[in-house]
Short mmCIF file of C-alpha atoms in Angstrom, two decimals:
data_model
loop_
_atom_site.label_atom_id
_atom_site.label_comp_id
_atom_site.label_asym_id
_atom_site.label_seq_id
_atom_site.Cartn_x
_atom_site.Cartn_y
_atom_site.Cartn_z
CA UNK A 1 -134.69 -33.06 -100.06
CA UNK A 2 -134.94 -34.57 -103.56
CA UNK A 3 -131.46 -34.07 -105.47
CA UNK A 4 -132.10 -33.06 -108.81
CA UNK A 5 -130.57 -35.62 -111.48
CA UNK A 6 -130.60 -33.26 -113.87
CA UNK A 7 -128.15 -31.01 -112.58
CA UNK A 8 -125.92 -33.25 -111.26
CA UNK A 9 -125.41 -34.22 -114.89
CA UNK A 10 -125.23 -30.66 -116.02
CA UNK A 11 -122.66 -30.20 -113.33
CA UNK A 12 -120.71 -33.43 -114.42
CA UNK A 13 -120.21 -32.68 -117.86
CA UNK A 14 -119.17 -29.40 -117.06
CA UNK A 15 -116.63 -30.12 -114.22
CA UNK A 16 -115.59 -32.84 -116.98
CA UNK A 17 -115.34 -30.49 -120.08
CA UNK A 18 -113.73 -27.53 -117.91
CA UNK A 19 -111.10 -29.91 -115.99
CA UNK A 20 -109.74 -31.63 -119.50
CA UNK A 21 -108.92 -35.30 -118.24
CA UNK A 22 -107.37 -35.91 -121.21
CA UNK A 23 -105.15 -33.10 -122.44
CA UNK A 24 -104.71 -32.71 -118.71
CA UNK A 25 -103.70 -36.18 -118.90
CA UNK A 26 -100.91 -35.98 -121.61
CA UNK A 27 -99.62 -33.04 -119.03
CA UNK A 28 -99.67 -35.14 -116.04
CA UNK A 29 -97.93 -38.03 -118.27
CA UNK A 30 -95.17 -35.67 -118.81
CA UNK A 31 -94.42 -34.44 -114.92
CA UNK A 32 -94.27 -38.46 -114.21
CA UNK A 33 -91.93 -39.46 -116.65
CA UNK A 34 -89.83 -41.66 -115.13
CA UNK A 35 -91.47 -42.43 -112.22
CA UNK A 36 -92.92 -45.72 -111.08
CA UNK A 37 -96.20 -46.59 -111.17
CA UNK A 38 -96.56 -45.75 -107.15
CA UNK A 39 -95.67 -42.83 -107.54
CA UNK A 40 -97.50 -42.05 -110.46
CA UNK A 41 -100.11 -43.03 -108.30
CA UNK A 42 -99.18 -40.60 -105.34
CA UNK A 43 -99.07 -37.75 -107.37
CA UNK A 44 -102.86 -38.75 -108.97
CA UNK A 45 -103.92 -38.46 -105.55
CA UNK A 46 -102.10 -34.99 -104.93
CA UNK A 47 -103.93 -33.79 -108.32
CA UNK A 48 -107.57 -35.13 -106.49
CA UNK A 49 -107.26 -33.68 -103.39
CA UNK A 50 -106.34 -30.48 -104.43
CA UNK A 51 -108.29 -29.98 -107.27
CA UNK A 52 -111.80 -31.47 -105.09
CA UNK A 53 -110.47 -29.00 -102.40
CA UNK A 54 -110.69 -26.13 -104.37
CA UNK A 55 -113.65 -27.02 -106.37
CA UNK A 56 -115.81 -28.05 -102.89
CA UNK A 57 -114.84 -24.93 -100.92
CA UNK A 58 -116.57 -23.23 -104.36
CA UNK A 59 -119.62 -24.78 -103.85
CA UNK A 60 -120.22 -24.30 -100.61
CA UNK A 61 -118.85 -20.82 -99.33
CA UNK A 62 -119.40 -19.67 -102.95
CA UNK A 63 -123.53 -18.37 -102.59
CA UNK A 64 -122.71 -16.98 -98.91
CA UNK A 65 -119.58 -14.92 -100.55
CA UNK A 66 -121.95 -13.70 -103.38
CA UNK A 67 -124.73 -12.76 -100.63
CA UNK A 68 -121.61 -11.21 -98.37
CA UNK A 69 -120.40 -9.06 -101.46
CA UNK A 70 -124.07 -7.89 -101.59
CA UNK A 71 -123.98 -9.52 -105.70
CA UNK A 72 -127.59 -10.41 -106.47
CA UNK A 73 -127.62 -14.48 -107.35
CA UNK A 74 -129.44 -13.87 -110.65
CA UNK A 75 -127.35 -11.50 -111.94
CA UNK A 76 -124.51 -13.57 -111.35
CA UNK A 77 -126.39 -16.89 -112.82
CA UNK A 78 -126.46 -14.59 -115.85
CA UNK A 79 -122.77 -13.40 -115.86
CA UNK A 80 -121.77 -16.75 -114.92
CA UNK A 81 -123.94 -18.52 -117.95
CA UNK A 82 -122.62 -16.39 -120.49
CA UNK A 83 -118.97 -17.18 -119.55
CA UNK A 84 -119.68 -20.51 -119.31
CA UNK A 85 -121.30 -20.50 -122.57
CA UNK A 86 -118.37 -18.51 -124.34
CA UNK A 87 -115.85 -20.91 -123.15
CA UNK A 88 -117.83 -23.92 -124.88
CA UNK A 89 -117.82 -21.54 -128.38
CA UNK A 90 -114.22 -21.16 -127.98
CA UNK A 91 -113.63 -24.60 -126.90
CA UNK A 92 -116.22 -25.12 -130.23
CA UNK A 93 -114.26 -23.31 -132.87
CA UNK A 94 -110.30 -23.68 -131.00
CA UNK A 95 -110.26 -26.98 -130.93
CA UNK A 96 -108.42 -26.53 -127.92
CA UNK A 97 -109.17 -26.14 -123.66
CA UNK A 98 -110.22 -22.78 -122.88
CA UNK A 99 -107.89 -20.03 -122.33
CA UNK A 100 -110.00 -18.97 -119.31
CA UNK A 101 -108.45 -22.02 -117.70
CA UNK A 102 -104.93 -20.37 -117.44
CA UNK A 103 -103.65 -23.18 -120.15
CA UNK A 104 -101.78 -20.78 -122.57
CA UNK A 105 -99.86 -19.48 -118.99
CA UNK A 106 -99.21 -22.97 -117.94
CA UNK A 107 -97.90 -24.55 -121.57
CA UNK A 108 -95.20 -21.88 -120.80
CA UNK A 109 -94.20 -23.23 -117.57
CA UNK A 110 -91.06 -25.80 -117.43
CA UNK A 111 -92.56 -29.43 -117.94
CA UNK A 112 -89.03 -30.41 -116.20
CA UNK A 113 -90.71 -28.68 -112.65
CA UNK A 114 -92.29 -30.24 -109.95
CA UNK A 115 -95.62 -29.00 -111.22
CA UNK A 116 -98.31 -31.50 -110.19
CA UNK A 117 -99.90 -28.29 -107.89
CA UNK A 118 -99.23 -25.58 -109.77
CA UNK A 119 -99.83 -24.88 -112.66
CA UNK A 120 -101.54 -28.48 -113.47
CA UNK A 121 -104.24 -28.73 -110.43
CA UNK A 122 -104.04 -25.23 -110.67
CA UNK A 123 -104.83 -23.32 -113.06
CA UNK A 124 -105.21 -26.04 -115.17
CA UNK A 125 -107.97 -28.34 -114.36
CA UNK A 126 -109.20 -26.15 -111.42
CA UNK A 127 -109.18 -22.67 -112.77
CA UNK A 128 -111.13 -19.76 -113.16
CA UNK A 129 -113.54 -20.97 -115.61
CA UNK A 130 -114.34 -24.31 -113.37
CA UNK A 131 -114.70 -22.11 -110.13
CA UNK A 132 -117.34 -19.72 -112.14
CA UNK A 133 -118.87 -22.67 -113.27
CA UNK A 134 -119.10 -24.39 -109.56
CA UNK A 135 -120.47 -21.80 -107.65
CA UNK A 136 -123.17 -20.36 -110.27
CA UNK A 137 -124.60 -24.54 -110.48
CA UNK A 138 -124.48 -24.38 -106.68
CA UNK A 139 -126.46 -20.76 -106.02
CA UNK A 140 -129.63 -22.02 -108.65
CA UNK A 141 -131.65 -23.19 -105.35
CA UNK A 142 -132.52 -22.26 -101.96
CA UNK A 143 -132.49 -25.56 -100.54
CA UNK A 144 -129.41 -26.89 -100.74
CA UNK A 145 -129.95 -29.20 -103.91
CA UNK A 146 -127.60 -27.36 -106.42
CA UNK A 147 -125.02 -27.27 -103.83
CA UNK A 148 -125.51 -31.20 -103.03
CA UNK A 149 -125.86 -31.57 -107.28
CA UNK A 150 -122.22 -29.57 -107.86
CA UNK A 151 -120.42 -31.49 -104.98
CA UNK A 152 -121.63 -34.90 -106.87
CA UNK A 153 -120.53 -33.49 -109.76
CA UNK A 154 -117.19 -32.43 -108.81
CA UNK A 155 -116.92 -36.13 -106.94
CA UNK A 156 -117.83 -38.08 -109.92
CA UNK A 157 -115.30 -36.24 -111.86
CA UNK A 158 -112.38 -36.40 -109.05
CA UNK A 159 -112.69 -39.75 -109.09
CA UNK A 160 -112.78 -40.88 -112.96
CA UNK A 161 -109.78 -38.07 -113.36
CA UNK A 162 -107.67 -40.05 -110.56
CA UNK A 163 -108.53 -43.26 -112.06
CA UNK A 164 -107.62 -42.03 -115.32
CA UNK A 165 -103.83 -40.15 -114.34
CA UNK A 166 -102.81 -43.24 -112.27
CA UNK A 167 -103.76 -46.07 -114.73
CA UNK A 168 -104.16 -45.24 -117.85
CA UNK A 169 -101.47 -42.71 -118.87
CA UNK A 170 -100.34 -44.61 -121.15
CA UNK A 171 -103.33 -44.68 -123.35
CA UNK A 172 -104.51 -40.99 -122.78
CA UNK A 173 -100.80 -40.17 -123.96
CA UNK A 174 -101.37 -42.18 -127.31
CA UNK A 175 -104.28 -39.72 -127.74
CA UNK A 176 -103.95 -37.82 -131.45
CA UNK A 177 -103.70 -34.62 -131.81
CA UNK A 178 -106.44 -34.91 -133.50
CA UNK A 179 -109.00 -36.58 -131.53
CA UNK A 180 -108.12 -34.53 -128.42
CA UNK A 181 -109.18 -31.63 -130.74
CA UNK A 182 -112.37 -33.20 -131.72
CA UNK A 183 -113.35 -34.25 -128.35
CA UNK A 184 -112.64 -30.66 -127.20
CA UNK A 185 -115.32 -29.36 -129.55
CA UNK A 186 -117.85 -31.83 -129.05
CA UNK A 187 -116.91 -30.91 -125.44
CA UNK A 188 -117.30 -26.92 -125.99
CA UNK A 189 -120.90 -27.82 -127.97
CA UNK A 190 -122.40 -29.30 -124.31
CA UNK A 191 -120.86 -26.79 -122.34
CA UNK A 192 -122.13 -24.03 -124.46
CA UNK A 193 -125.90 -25.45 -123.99
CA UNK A 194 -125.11 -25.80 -120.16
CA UNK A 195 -123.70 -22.14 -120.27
CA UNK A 196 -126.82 -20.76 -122.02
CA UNK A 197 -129.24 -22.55 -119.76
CA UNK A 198 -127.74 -21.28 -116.67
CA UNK A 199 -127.81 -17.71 -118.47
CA UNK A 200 -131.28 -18.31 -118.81
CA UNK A 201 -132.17 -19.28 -115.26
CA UNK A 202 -130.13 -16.66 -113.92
CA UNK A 203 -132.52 -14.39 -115.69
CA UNK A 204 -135.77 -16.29 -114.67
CA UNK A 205 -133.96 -15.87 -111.15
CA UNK A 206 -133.01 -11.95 -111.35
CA UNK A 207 -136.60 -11.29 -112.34
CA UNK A 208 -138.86 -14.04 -110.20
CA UNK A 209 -140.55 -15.22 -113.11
#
């Protein structure tokens, strides 16, 4: 079996652009005020495991659930494309994380609150938008690759997310206002690409071609 590179990148800048590291990071900055840097620390780890948890179980129950429900895999490639591909053109023009992403619900929530799980693992960084994104990557083949290619993905991303909540808050939280806006459009421009290229595989898919 011969993972495809390609993919695994698609599925890394997507996990990347969907999760928000960095606006996610001023969040996470704000729960932990206060704390020491252990703890800090703790809670990046809380923030991995459940958001990898989540995001895993997607890949790899998420083609058998599709199969179960009787939904035909190129259809959803399709429906899962174009909403992929909508959240990069309103990540594009809003300047802003997608709303698909439950951020406008969770900006309402008390930062005061113990709210490491919910609503910043979820449905913050692993929302809606991210599952979608997960398990139409991880139905594209029948051998396993695009499952193996989104669980890289989601690893890669875990990882450099954990790295980034537990050491450098500081500098994430010095971020402008902005730059985090002009990353999140350069951000919505790749994932709009990704979006439309899974659209169109879903459709070479849905017709064999």
């Amino acid at each position: 079996m011969t993972l495809d590179w390609t993919l695994v990148v698609q599925a890394t800048v997507s996990v990347w652009v969907l999760v928000g590291p960095l606006s996610r990071g001023v969040f996470f900055r704000m729960l932990t005020e206060g704390r020491s840097a252990e703890e800090r620390r703790k809670g990046a780890l809380i923030v991995l495991v459940t958001v990898s948890a989540i995001l895993y179980t997607s890949a790899i129950v998420g083609r058998e659930l599709l199969e179960l429900l009787g939904i035909n895999l190129g259809a959803f490639g399709v429906v899962g494309g174009l909403v992929v591909a909508l959240m990069g053109f309103e990540m594009l023009y809003g300047g802003q994380s997608s709303r698909a992403q439950g951020t406008k619900e969770a900006e309402e929530e008390d930062a005061e609150e113990e709210g490491l799980v919910i609503p910043l693992a979820v449905p913050l960084m692993a929302g809606p938008g991210a599952i979608t994104t997960i398990v139409t990557i991880s139905t594209l083949s029948d051998d396993g690759t695009s499952v193996i290619a989104a669980l890289v993905g989601v690893a890669v991303v875990s990882v450099l997310v954990f790295v980034g909540f537990a050491f450098l808050g500081d500098l994430i939280s010095r971020l402008s206002a902005s730059a985090t806006a002009m990353l999140a459009r350069i951000g919505g421009i790749l994932l709009a690409t990704i979006g439309t290229q899974l659209l169109l595989g879903g459709i070479r898919t849905f017709y064999e071609f």
